């Protein structure tokens, strides 16, 4: 069964990830670039859905997969797409997909290729950070990986081979996510190496995680106005009731989503915002 593509902003993506329970165990993230299509192929009238359908057609026709390979695609526009459902194992790195989310970044980020837009750079960092928080992943070389680090059987090359940044053609090694991926001008290594990930990429993800945690710690005091207000485990009446608050209870609100308010700092406890007022 082919997936239904969904397009998100960073705010709506965060809401979707944080408020959805996934059935598949996730313990690491893959980062890729599409290489082709690249920024060079963007034309008026060809929006994100156009490119997602194009990639799906290529993956099914040329690679004989059942669906588009990646779980998530990021775009130069700052948009994010959920492609193959996150509950399904991706087709990202042959032999190393179980437990992974495959994130595909639209563009060619080899040296001499596309210059990443600021919007694209920002969402790549944000997507990785949000997934790290959701699935308790620490930004590190075992857990946020590049395709370049693996051979065609899904085994890692040794660190010296990876850090050379060169492509071992006989082992079918890829440059992905690109030799210029988050590379700094002062670096004497390439952007697809362990050195670059540790120096340039992971610190940005850690900073974003810290900012998200600071934001989550900010709360507003609200008063319950209903005689009995259900606290649910998600922001929708479809979620189970965990407990009930009585009128006059003062709660701390940490997040709002689609008319619902999260009233716990560390747990998914949500109430209908209609029945709250400023304390």
mmCIF file of C-alpha atoms in Angstrom:
data_model
loop_
_atom_site.group_PDB
_atom_site.id
_atom_site.type_symbol
_atom_site.label_atom_id
_atom_site.label_comp_id
_atom_site.label_asym_id
_atom_site.label_seq_id
_atom_site.Cartn_x
_atom_site.Cartn_y
_atom_site.Cartn_z
ATOM 1 C CA UNK A 1 0.000 0.000 0.000
ATOM 2 C CA UNK A 2 1.438 3.370 -1.017
ATOM 3 C CA UNK A 3 1.668 6.117 1.571
ATOM 4 C CA UNK A 4 -0.216 9.400 1.681
ATOM 5 C CA UNK A 5 2.159 12.350 1.721
ATOM 6 C CA UNK A 6 1.667 14.976 4.422
ATOM 7 C CA UNK A 7 3.333 18.396 4.346
ATOM 8 C CA UNK A 8 4.220 20.207 7.570
ATOM 9 C CA UNK A 9 5.746 23.408 8.849
ATOM 10 C CA UNK A 10 8.208 22.985 11.684
ATOM 11 C CA UNK A 11 5.480 23.874 14.198
ATOM 12 C CA UNK A 12 2.930 21.401 12.848
ATOM 13 C CA UNK A 13 5.619 18.722 12.437
ATOM 14 C CA UNK A 14 6.582 19.105 16.072
ATOM 15 C CA UNK A 15 2.932 18.808 17.134
ATOM 16 C CA UNK A 16 2.490 15.695 14.982
ATOM 17 C CA UNK A 17 5.604 13.931 16.279
ATOM 18 C CA UNK A 18 5.154 14.817 19.936
ATOM 19 C CA UNK A 19 1.461 13.914 20.022
ATOM 20 C CA UNK A 20 1.584 10.632 18.087
ATOM 21 C CA UNK A 21 2.288 7.206 19.535
ATOM 22 C CA UNK A 22 4.366 5.078 17.160
ATOM 23 C CA UNK A 23 4.331 1.289 17.216
ATOM 24 C CA UNK A 24 7.830 0.751 15.809
ATOM 25 C CA UNK A 25 10.922 0.911 18.023
ATOM 26 C CA UNK A 26 13.167 3.754 16.833
ATOM 27 C CA UNK A 27 16.732 4.096 18.058
ATOM 28 C CA UNK A 28 18.675 5.950 15.347
ATOM 29 C CA UNK A 29 18.319 8.518 12.554
ATOM 30 C CA UNK A 30 19.716 8.400 9.008
ATOM 31 C CA UNK A 31 20.549 11.634 7.156
ATOM 32 C CA UNK A 32 20.715 11.576 3.344
ATOM 33 C CA UNK A 33 20.634 13.995 0.435
ATOM 34 C CA UNK A 34 18.635 13.274 -2.703
ATOM 35 C CA UNK A 35 21.554 14.403 -4.948
ATOM 36 C CA UNK A 36 19.087 14.197 -7.815
ATOM 37 C CA UNK A 37 16.646 15.945 -7.806
ATOM 38 C CA UNK A 38 18.569 18.992 -6.632
ATOM 39 C CA UNK A 39 17.890 22.708 -6.265
ATOM 40 C CA UNK A 40 18.830 22.999 -9.951
ATOM 41 C CA UNK A 41 15.682 21.078 -10.936
ATOM 42 C CA UNK A 42 13.205 23.299 -9.082
ATOM 43 C CA UNK A 43 10.757 25.061 -11.420
ATOM 44 C CA UNK A 44 7.600 27.159 -10.958
ATOM 45 C CA UNK A 45 4.622 24.861 -10.556
ATOM 46 C CA UNK A 46 6.689 21.973 -9.220
ATOM 47 C CA UNK A 47 5.854 21.980 -5.519
ATOM 48 C CA UNK A 48 6.800 19.551 -2.766
ATOM 49 C CA UNK A 49 4.084 17.061 -3.739
ATOM 50 C CA UNK A 50 5.363 17.031 -7.319
ATOM 51 C CA UNK A 51 8.826 15.990 -6.165
ATOM 52 C CA UNK A 52 7.533 13.437 -3.686
ATOM 53 C CA UNK A 53 5.471 11.733 -6.390
ATOM 54 C CA UNK A 54 8.456 11.901 -8.736
ATOM 55 C CA UNK A 55 10.730 10.255 -6.176
ATOM 56 C CA UNK A 56 8.132 7.602 -5.378
ATOM 57 C CA UNK A 57 7.766 6.766 -9.085
ATOM 58 C CA UNK A 58 11.547 6.440 -9.403
ATOM 59 C CA UNK A 59 11.861 4.275 -6.288
ATOM 60 C CA UNK A 60 9.106 1.911 -7.426
ATOM 61 C CA UNK A 61 10.085 1.761 -11.105
ATOM 62 C CA UNK A 62 13.877 1.790 -10.901
ATOM 63 C CA UNK A 63 14.631 0.297 -7.477
ATOM 64 C CA UNK A 64 11.647 -2.073 -7.356
ATOM 65 C CA UNK A 65 10.582 -0.881 -3.912
ATOM 66 C CA UNK A 66 6.939 -1.001 -2.841
ATOM 67 C CA UNK A 67 6.834 2.712 -2.005
ATOM 68 C CA UNK A 68 8.974 5.813 -1.614
ATOM 69 C CA UNK A 69 12.045 4.902 0.431
ATOM 70 C CA UNK A 70 12.324 7.670 3.021
ATOM 71 C CA UNK A 71 10.151 8.371 6.045
ATOM 72 C CA UNK A 72 10.762 12.133 5.986
ATOM 73 C CA UNK A 73 11.837 14.651 3.327
ATOM 74 C CA UNK A 74 13.031 18.200 4.009
ATOM 75 C CA UNK A 75 12.824 20.922 1.343
ATOM 76 C CA UNK A 76 14.601 24.212 0.511
ATOM 77 C CA UNK A 77 11.318 26.030 1.190
ATOM 78 C CA UNK A 78 11.422 25.073 4.860
ATOM 79 C CA UNK A 79 8.637 22.513 4.450
ATOM 80 C CA UNK A 80 8.777 18.970 5.804
ATOM 81 C CA UNK A 81 7.040 15.911 4.367
ATOM 82 C CA UNK A 82 6.189 12.641 6.054
ATOM 83 C CA UNK A 83 6.442 10.099 3.241
ATOM 84 C CA UNK A 84 6.699 6.387 3.997
ATOM 85 C CA UNK A 85 4.906 6.159 7.375
ATOM 86 C CA UNK A 86 7.228 6.306 10.377
ATOM 87 C CA UNK A 87 5.740 3.023 11.613
ATOM 88 C CA UNK A 88 7.199 1.330 8.508
ATOM 89 C CA UNK A 89 10.881 0.446 8.131
ATOM 90 C CA UNK A 90 12.486 2.699 5.487
ATOM 91 C CA UNK A 91 14.596 1.807 2.484
ATOM 92 C CA UNK A 92 17.480 4.116 3.338
ATOM 93 C CA UNK A 93 20.732 2.207 3.962
ATOM 94 C CA UNK A 94 20.676 -1.368 2.687
ATOM 95 C CA UNK A 95 21.190 -3.710 5.625
ATOM 96 C CA UNK A 96 20.864 -0.961 8.253
ATOM 97 C CA UNK A 97 17.226 0.135 8.283
ATOM 98 C CA UNK A 98 15.680 -1.689 11.234
ATOM 99 C CA UNK A 99 15.183 0.814 14.047
ATOM 100 C CA UNK A 100 15.895 3.786 11.790
ATOM 101 C CA UNK A 101 14.048 6.824 10.540
ATOM 102 C CA UNK A 102 15.302 7.786 7.088
ATOM 103 C CA UNK A 103 15.470 11.576 6.583
ATOM 104 C CA UNK A 104 16.080 12.661 2.991
ATOM 105 C CA UNK A 105 17.214 16.253 2.381
ATOM 106 C CA UNK A 106 16.216 17.581 -1.057
ATOM 107 C CA UNK A 107 19.334 18.760 -2.880
ATOM 108 C CA UNK A 108 22.910 18.010 -3.880
ATOM 109 C CA UNK A 109 25.164 18.901 -0.962
ATOM 110 C CA UNK A 110 28.441 17.722 -2.423
ATOM 111 C CA UNK A 111 31.143 20.367 -2.796
ATOM 112 C CA UNK A 112 30.287 22.398 -5.908
ATOM 113 C CA UNK A 113 26.609 21.472 -5.652
ATOM 114 C CA UNK A 114 23.698 23.344 -4.086
ATOM 115 C CA UNK A 115 24.090 26.128 -1.539
ATOM 116 C CA UNK A 116 21.661 25.201 1.226
ATOM 117 C CA UNK A 117 19.000 27.828 1.960
ATOM 118 C CA UNK A 118 18.753 29.132 5.520
ATOM 119 C CA UNK A 119 15.199 27.773 5.797
ATOM 120 C CA UNK A 120 16.445 24.344 4.768
ATOM 121 C CA UNK A 121 19.359 24.442 7.184
ATOM 122 C CA UNK A 122 17.048 25.419 10.043
ATOM 123 C CA UNK A 123 14.534 22.625 9.479
ATOM 124 C CA UNK A 124 17.207 19.948 9.050
ATOM 125 C CA UNK A 125 18.480 20.824 12.517
ATOM 126 C CA UNK A 126 14.955 21.084 13.935
ATOM 127 C CA UNK A 127 13.731 17.777 12.482
ATOM 128 C CA UNK A 128 16.700 15.893 13.915
ATOM 129 C CA UNK A 129 16.277 17.588 17.304
ATOM 130 C CA UNK A 130 12.537 16.906 17.527
ATOM 131 C CA UNK A 131 13.057 13.242 16.673
ATOM 132 C CA UNK A 132 15.872 13.018 19.240
ATOM 133 C CA UNK A 133 13.552 14.288 21.965
ATOM 134 C CA UNK A 134 10.664 12.062 20.910
ATOM 135 C CA UNK A 135 12.693 8.848 20.712
ATOM 136 C CA UNK A 136 15.292 9.628 23.401
ATOM 137 C CA UNK A 137 18.189 9.702 20.919
ATOM 138 C CA UNK A 138 21.512 11.305 21.866
ATOM 139 C CA UNK A 139 23.184 13.221 18.987
ATOM 140 C CA UNK A 140 26.250 11.039 18.451
ATOM 141 C CA UNK A 141 27.921 9.004 15.720
ATOM 142 C CA UNK A 142 26.207 5.713 16.648
ATOM 143 C CA UNK A 143 22.727 7.260 16.648
ATOM 144 C CA UNK A 144 22.612 10.027 14.004
ATOM 145 C CA UNK A 145 24.305 8.564 10.962
ATOM 146 C CA UNK A 146 25.242 9.437 7.385
ATOM 147 C CA UNK A 147 24.860 7.033 4.460
ATOM 148 C CA UNK A 148 28.530 7.641 3.588
ATOM 149 C CA UNK A 149 29.566 5.697 6.680
ATOM 150 C CA UNK A 150 28.150 2.363 5.453
ATOM 151 C CA UNK A 151 29.059 -0.113 2.745
ATOM 152 C CA UNK A 152 26.543 -1.719 0.403
ATOM 153 C CA UNK A 153 25.778 -4.449 2.975
ATOM 154 C CA UNK A 154 24.990 -2.036 5.795
ATOM 155 C CA UNK A 155 28.294 -2.415 7.628
ATOM 156 C CA UNK A 156 30.202 0.624 8.801
ATOM 157 C CA UNK A 157 33.517 1.486 7.251
ATOM 158 C CA UNK A 158 36.344 2.061 9.700
ATOM 159 C CA UNK A 159 36.730 5.648 10.983
ATOM 160 C CA UNK A 160 39.804 6.324 8.842
ATOM 161 C CA UNK A 161 37.928 5.433 5.658
ATOM 162 C CA UNK A 162 34.927 7.528 6.683
ATOM 163 C CA UNK A 163 37.008 10.543 7.669
ATOM 164 C CA UNK A 164 38.891 10.547 4.376
ATOM 165 C CA UNK A 165 35.641 11.757 2.803
ATOM 166 C CA UNK A 166 36.542 9.833 -0.343
ATOM 167 C CA UNK A 167 34.098 7.445 -1.992
ATOM 168 C CA UNK A 168 35.193 3.806 -2.088
ATOM 169 C CA UNK A 169 33.680 2.897 -5.435
ATOM 170 C CA UNK A 170 34.445 -0.821 -5.212
ATOM 171 C CA UNK A 171 32.420 -0.973 -1.978
ATOM 172 C CA UNK A 172 29.599 1.090 -3.530
ATOM 173 C CA UNK A 173 30.114 3.800 -0.913
ATOM 174 C CA UNK A 174 28.059 6.977 -1.322
ATOM 175 C CA UNK A 175 29.025 10.586 -0.618
ATOM 176 C CA UNK A 176 25.569 11.092 0.962
ATOM 177 C CA UNK A 177 24.526 13.419 2.639
ATOM 178 C CA UNK A 178 27.216 15.316 0.754
ATOM 179 C CA UNK A 179 30.833 16.396 1.089
ATOM 180 C CA UNK A 180 29.637 19.959 1.800
ATOM 181 C CA UNK A 181 26.869 19.015 4.280
ATOM 182 C CA UNK A 182 27.060 21.520 7.167
ATOM 183 C CA UNK A 183 30.731 22.057 6.354
ATOM 184 C CA UNK A 184 32.528 25.139 7.692
ATOM 185 C CA UNK A 185 35.056 27.036 5.555
ATOM 186 C CA UNK A 186 37.762 26.557 8.186
ATOM 187 C CA UNK A 187 37.421 22.751 8.167
ATOM 188 C CA UNK A 188 40.186 20.611 6.694
ATOM 189 C CA UNK A 189 37.841 17.624 6.389
ATOM 190 C CA UNK A 190 34.682 16.962 4.370
ATOM 191 C CA UNK A 191 31.059 17.392 5.400
ATOM 192 C CA UNK A 192 30.134 13.701 5.248
ATOM 193 C CA UNK A 193 32.728 12.591 7.815
ATOM 194 C CA UNK A 194 32.535 11.652 11.477
ATOM 195 C CA UNK A 195 34.691 14.697 12.194
ATOM 196 C CA UNK A 196 32.201 17.040 10.542
ATOM 197 C CA UNK A 197 29.180 15.469 12.223
ATOM 198 C CA UNK A 198 30.807 15.829 15.640
ATOM 199 C CA UNK A 199 32.140 19.352 15.038
ATOM 200 C CA UNK A 200 29.427 20.984 12.921
ATOM 201 C CA UNK A 201 26.142 19.071 13.019
ATOM 202 C CA UNK A 202 25.568 17.539 16.449
ATOM 203 C CA UNK A 203 26.301 20.772 18.388
ATOM 204 C CA UNK A 204 23.518 22.536 16.444
ATOM 205 C CA UNK A 205 21.087 19.726 17.234
ATOM 206 C CA UNK A 206 22.050 19.804 20.924
ATOM 207 C CA UNK A 207 21.494 23.571 21.013
ATOM 208 C CA UNK A 208 18.033 23.171 19.470
ATOM 209 C CA UNK A 209 17.146 20.444 21.965
ATOM 210 C CA UNK A 210 18.224 22.705 24.840
ATOM 211 C CA UNK A 211 16.078 25.533 23.471
ATOM 212 C CA UNK A 212 13.062 23.241 23.145
ATOM 213 C CA UNK A 213 13.524 22.038 26.705
ATOM 214 C CA UNK A 214 13.758 25.636 27.947
ATOM 215 C CA UNK A 215 10.559 26.506 26.077
ATOM 216 C CA UNK A 216 8.786 23.478 27.550
ATOM 217 C CA UNK A 217 9.744 24.576 31.050
ATOM 218 C CA UNK A 218 7.855 27.859 30.559
ATOM 219 C CA UNK A 219 4.288 27.577 31.832
ATOM 220 C CA UNK A 220 1.164 29.683 32.476
ATOM 221 C CA UNK A 221 -1.211 29.229 35.436
ATOM 222 C CA UNK A 222 -4.812 28.473 34.405
ATOM 223 C CA UNK A 223 -8.027 27.770 36.337
ATOM 224 C CA UNK A 224 -10.384 24.861 35.560
ATOM 225 C CA UNK A 225 -13.952 26.124 34.947
ATOM 226 C CA UNK A 226 -15.747 22.820 34.239
ATOM 227 C CA UNK A 227 -17.291 20.736 37.026
ATOM 228 C CA UNK A 228 -15.195 17.836 35.797
ATOM 229 C CA UNK A 229 -12.429 18.191 33.190
ATOM 230 C CA UNK A 230 -10.994 15.036 31.618
ATOM 231 C CA UNK A 231 -7.211 14.809 31.418
ATOM 232 C CA UNK A 232 -6.372 12.733 28.347
ATOM 233 C CA UNK A 233 -3.112 11.190 27.172
ATOM 234 C CA UNK A 234 -3.234 13.168 23.928
ATOM 235 C CA UNK A 235 -4.803 16.341 22.470
ATOM 236 C CA UNK A 236 -8.009 14.769 21.161
ATOM 237 C CA UNK A 237 -11.138 13.073 22.507
ATOM 238 C CA UNK A 238 -9.962 9.825 20.897
ATOM 239 C CA UNK A 239 -7.249 9.530 23.559
ATOM 240 C CA UNK A 240 -7.967 7.729 26.829
ATOM 241 C CA UNK A 241 -8.900 9.618 29.997
ATOM 242 C CA UNK A 242 -6.147 9.459 32.614
ATOM 243 C CA UNK A 243 -7.802 11.428 35.436
ATOM 244 C CA UNK A 244 -10.388 14.169 36.066
ATOM 245 C CA UNK A 245 -9.845 17.708 37.396
ATOM 246 C CA UNK A 246 -12.558 19.475 39.421
ATOM 247 C CA UNK A 247 -13.695 23.093 39.068
ATOM 248 C CA UNK A 248 -11.314 25.565 40.699
ATOM 249 C CA UNK A 249 -8.173 23.469 40.194
ATOM 250 C CA UNK A 250 -5.169 25.554 39.142
ATOM 251 C CA UNK A 251 -2.977 23.898 36.511
ATOM 252 C CA UNK A 252 0.222 24.860 34.730
ATOM 253 C CA UNK A 253 -0.089 24.917 30.932
ATOM 254 C CA UNK A 254 3.097 24.113 28.996
ATOM 255 C CA UNK A 255 1.876 23.781 25.411
ATOM 256 C CA UNK A 256 -1.149 24.434 23.174
ATOM 257 C CA UNK A 257 -2.194 22.319 20.176
ATOM 258 C CA UNK A 258 -5.442 22.442 18.191
ATOM 259 C CA UNK A 259 -7.588 23.740 21.046
ATOM 260 C CA UNK A 260 -5.972 21.552 23.691
ATOM 261 C CA UNK A 261 -3.534 22.393 26.501
ATOM 262 C CA UNK A 262 -0.762 20.212 27.954
ATOM 263 C CA UNK A 263 -0.896 20.399 31.763
ATOM 264 C CA UNK A 264 2.166 18.309 32.622
ATOM 265 C CA UNK A 265 5.786 19.271 32.071
ATOM 266 C CA UNK A 266 7.038 15.726 31.538
ATOM 267 C CA UNK A 267 4.006 13.677 30.491
ATOM 268 C CA UNK A 268 1.366 13.690 27.775
ATOM 269 C CA UNK A 269 -1.551 15.039 29.829
ATOM 270 C CA UNK A 270 -3.983 17.204 27.855
ATOM 271 C CA UNK A 271 -7.249 19.042 28.563
ATOM 272 C CA UNK A 272 -9.709 20.913 26.373
ATOM 273 C CA UNK A 273 -8.622 24.582 26.465
ATOM 274 C CA UNK A 274 -12.262 25.757 26.386
ATOM 275 C CA UNK A 275 -12.601 24.921 30.074
ATOM 276 C CA UNK A 276 -9.578 26.911 31.252
ATOM 277 C CA UNK A 277 -9.230 30.596 32.108
ATOM 278 C CA UNK A 278 -6.386 32.712 33.434
ATOM 279 C CA UNK A 279 -5.850 32.089 37.133
#
